[in-house]
CSV table of N, CA and C in Angstrom, one decimal:
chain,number,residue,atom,x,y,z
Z,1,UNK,N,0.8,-1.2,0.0
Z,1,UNK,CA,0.0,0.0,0.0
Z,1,UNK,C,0.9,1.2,0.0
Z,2,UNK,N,0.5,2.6,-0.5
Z,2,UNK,CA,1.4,3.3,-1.5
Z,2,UNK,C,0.8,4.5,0.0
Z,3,UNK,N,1.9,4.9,0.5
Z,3,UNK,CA,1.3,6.2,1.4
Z,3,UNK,C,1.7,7.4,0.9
Z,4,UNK,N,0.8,8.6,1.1
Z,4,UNK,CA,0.4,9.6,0.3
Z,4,UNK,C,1.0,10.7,1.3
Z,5,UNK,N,1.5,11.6,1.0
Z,5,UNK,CA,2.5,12.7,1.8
Z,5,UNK,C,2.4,13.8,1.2
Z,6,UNK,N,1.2,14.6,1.8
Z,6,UNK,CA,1.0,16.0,0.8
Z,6,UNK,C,2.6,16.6,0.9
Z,7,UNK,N,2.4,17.6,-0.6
Z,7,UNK,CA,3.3,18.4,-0.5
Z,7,UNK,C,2.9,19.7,0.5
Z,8,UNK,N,4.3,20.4,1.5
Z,8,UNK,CA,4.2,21.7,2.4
Z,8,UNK,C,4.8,22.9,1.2
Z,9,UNK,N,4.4,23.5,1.1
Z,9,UNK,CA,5.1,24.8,0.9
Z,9,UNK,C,5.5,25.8,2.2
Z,10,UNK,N,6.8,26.1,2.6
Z,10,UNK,CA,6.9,27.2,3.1
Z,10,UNK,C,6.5,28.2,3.3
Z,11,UNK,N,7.5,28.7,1.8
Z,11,UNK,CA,7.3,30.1,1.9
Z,11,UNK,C,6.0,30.9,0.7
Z,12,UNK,N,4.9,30.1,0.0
Z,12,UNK,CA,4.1,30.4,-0.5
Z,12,UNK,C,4.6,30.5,-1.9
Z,13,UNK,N,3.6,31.2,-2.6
Z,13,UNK,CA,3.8,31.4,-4.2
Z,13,UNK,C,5.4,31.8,-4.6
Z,14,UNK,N,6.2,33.0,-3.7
Z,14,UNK,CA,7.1,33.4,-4.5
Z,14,UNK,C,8.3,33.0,-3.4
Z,15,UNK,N,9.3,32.9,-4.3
Z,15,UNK,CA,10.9,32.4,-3.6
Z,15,UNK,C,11.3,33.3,-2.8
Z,16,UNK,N,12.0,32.5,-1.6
Z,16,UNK,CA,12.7,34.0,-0.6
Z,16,UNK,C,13.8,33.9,-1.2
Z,17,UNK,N,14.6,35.3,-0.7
Z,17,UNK,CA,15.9,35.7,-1.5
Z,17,UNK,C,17.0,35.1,-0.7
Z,18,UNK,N,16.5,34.2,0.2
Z,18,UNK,CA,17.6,33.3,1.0
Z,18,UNK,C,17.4,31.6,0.7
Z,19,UNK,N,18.3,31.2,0.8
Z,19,UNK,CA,18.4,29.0,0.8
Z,19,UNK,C,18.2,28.9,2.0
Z,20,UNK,N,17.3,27.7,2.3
Z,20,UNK,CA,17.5,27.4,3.6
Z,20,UNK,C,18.6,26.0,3.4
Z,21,UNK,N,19.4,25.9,4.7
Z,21,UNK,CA,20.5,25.3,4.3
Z,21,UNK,C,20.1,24.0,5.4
Z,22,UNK,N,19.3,24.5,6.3
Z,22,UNK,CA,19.2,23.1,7.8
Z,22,UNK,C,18.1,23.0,7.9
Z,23,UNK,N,16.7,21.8,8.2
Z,23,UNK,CA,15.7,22.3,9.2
Z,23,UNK,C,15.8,21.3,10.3
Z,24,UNK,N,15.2,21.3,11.1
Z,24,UNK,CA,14.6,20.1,12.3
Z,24,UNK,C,13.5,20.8,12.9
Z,25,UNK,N,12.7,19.5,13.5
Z,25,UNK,CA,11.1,19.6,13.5
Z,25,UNK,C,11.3,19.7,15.0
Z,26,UNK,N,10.7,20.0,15.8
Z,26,UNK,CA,10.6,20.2,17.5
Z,26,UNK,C,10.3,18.0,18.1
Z,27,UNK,N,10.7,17.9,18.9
Z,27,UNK,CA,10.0,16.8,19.3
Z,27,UNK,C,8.6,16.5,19.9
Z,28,UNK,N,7.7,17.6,20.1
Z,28,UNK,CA,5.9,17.8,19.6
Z,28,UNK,C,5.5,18.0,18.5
Z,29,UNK,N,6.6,18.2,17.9
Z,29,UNK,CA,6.2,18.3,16.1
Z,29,UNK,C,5.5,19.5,16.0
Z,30,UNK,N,5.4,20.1,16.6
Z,30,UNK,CA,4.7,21.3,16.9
Z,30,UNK,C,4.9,22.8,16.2
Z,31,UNK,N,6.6,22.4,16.0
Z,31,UNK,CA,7.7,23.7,15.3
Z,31,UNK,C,8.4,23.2,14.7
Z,32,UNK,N,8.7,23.5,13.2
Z,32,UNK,CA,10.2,23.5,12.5
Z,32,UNK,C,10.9,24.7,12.7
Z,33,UNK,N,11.7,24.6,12.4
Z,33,UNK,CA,13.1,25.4,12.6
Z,33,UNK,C,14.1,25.3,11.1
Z,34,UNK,N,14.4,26.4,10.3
Z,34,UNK,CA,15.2,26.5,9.6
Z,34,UNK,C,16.3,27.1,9.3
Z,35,UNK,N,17.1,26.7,9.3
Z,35,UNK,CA,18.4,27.8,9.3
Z,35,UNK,C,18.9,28.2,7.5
Z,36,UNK,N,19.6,29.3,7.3
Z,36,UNK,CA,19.3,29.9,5.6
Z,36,UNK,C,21.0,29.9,5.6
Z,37,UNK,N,21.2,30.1,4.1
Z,37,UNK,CA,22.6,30.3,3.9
Z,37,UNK,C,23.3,32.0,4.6
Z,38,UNK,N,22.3,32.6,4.4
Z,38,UNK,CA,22.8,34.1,5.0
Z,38,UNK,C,22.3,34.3,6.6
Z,39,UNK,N,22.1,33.1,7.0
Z,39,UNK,CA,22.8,33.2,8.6
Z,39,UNK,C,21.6,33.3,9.5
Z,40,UNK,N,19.8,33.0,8.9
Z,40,UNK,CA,19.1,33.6,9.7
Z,40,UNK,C,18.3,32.0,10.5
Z,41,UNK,N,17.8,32.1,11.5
Z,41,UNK,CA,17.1,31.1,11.8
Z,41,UNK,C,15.5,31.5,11.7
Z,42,UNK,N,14.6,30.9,11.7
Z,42,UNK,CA,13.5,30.8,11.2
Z,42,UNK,C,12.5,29.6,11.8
Z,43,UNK,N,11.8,30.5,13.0
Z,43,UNK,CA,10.6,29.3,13.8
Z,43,UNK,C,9.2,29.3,12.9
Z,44,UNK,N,8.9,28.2,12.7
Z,44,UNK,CA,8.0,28.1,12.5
Z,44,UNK,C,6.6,27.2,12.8
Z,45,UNK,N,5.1,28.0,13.1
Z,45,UNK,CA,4.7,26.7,13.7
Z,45,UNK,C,3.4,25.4,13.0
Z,46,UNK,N,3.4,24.5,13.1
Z,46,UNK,CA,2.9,23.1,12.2
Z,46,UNK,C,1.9,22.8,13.5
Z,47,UNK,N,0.8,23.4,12.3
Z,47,UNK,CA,-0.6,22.7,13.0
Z,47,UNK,C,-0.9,21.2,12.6
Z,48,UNK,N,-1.8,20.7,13.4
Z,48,UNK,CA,-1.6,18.9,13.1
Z,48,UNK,C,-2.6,18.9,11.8
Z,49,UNK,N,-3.1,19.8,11.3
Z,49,UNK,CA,-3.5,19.6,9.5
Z,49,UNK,C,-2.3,20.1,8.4
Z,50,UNK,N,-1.5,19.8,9.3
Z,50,UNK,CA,0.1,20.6,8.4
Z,50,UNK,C,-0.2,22.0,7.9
Z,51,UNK,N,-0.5,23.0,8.6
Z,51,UNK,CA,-0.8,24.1,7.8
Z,51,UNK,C,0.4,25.0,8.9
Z,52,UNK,N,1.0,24.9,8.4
Z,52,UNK,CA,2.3,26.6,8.6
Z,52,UNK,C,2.5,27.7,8.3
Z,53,UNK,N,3.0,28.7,9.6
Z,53,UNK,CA,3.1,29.9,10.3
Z,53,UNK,C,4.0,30.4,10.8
Z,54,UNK,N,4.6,31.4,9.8
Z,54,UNK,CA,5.8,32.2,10.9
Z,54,UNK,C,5.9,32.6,12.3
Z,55,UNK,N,6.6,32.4,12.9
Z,55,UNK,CA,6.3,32.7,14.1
Z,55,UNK,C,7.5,33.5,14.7
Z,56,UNK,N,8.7,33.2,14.3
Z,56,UNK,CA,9.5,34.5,14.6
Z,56,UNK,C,10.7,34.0,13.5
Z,57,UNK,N,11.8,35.0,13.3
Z,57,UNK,CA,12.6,35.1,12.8
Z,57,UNK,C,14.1,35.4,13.7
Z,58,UNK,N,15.3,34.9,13.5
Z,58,UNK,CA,16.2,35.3,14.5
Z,58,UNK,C,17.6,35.8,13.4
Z,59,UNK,N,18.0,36.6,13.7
Z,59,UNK,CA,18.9,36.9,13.3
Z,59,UNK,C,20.5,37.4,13.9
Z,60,UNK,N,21.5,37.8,13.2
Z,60,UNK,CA,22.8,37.3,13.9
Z,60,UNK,C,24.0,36.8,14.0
Z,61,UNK,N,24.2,35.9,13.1
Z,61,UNK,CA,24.9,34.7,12.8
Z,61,UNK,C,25.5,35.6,11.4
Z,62,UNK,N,26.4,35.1,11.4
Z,62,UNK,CA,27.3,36.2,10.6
Z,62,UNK,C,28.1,35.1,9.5
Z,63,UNK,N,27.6,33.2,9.5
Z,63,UNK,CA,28.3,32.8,8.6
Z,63,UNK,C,26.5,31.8,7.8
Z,64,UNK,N,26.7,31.1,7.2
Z,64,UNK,CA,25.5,30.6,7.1
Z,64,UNK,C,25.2,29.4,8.2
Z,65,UNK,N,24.2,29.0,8.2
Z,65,UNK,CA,23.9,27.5,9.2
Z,65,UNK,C,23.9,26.3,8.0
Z,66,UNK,N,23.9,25.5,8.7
Z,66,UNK,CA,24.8,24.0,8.1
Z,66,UNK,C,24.0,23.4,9.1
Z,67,UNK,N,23.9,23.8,10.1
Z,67,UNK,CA,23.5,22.7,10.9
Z,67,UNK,C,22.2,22.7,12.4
Z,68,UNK,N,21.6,21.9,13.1
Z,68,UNK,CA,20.5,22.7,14.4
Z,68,UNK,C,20.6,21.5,14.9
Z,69,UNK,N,20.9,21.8,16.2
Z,69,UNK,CA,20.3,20.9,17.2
Z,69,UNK,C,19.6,21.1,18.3
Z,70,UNK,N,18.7,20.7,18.8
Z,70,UNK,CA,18.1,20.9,19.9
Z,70,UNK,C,19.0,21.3,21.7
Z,71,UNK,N,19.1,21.8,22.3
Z,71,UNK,CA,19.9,21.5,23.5
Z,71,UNK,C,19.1,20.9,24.1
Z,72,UNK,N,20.3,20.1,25.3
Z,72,UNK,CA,19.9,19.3,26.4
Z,72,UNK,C,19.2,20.0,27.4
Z,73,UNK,N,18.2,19.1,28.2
Z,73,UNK,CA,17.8,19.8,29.2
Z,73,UNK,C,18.8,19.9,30.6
């Protein structure tokens, strides 16, 4: 049996002027997280009908991201 995985769009109809280069999902699944080649991080939040929402933007990073991990508690 063939399982079916809508496509998400991000950032809507038109392209941002950045790559995202990293994501990871929260472990409630609740928020992705992207990091771009020009250094910005990017929360976002995932309602359980998959419909996504900016939620803040972070900036700062002064090389691109490559990479995210969660910290320990």
């Amino acid at each position: 049996m063939k399982t079916v995985v809508p496509a998400v769009a991000v950032w809507g109809r038109t392209a941002p002027s950045h790559s995202i280069t990293a994501v990871m999902i929260t472990d409630d699944q609740q928020t992705i997280v992207t990091g771009s080649q020009e250094g910005q991080i990017c929360l976002w939040d995932l309602s359980s009908d998959l419909q996504i929402s900016s939620k803040e933007i972070l900036f700062g990073h002064t090389a691109s991201i490559t990479c995210l991990a969660k910290a320990r508690e």
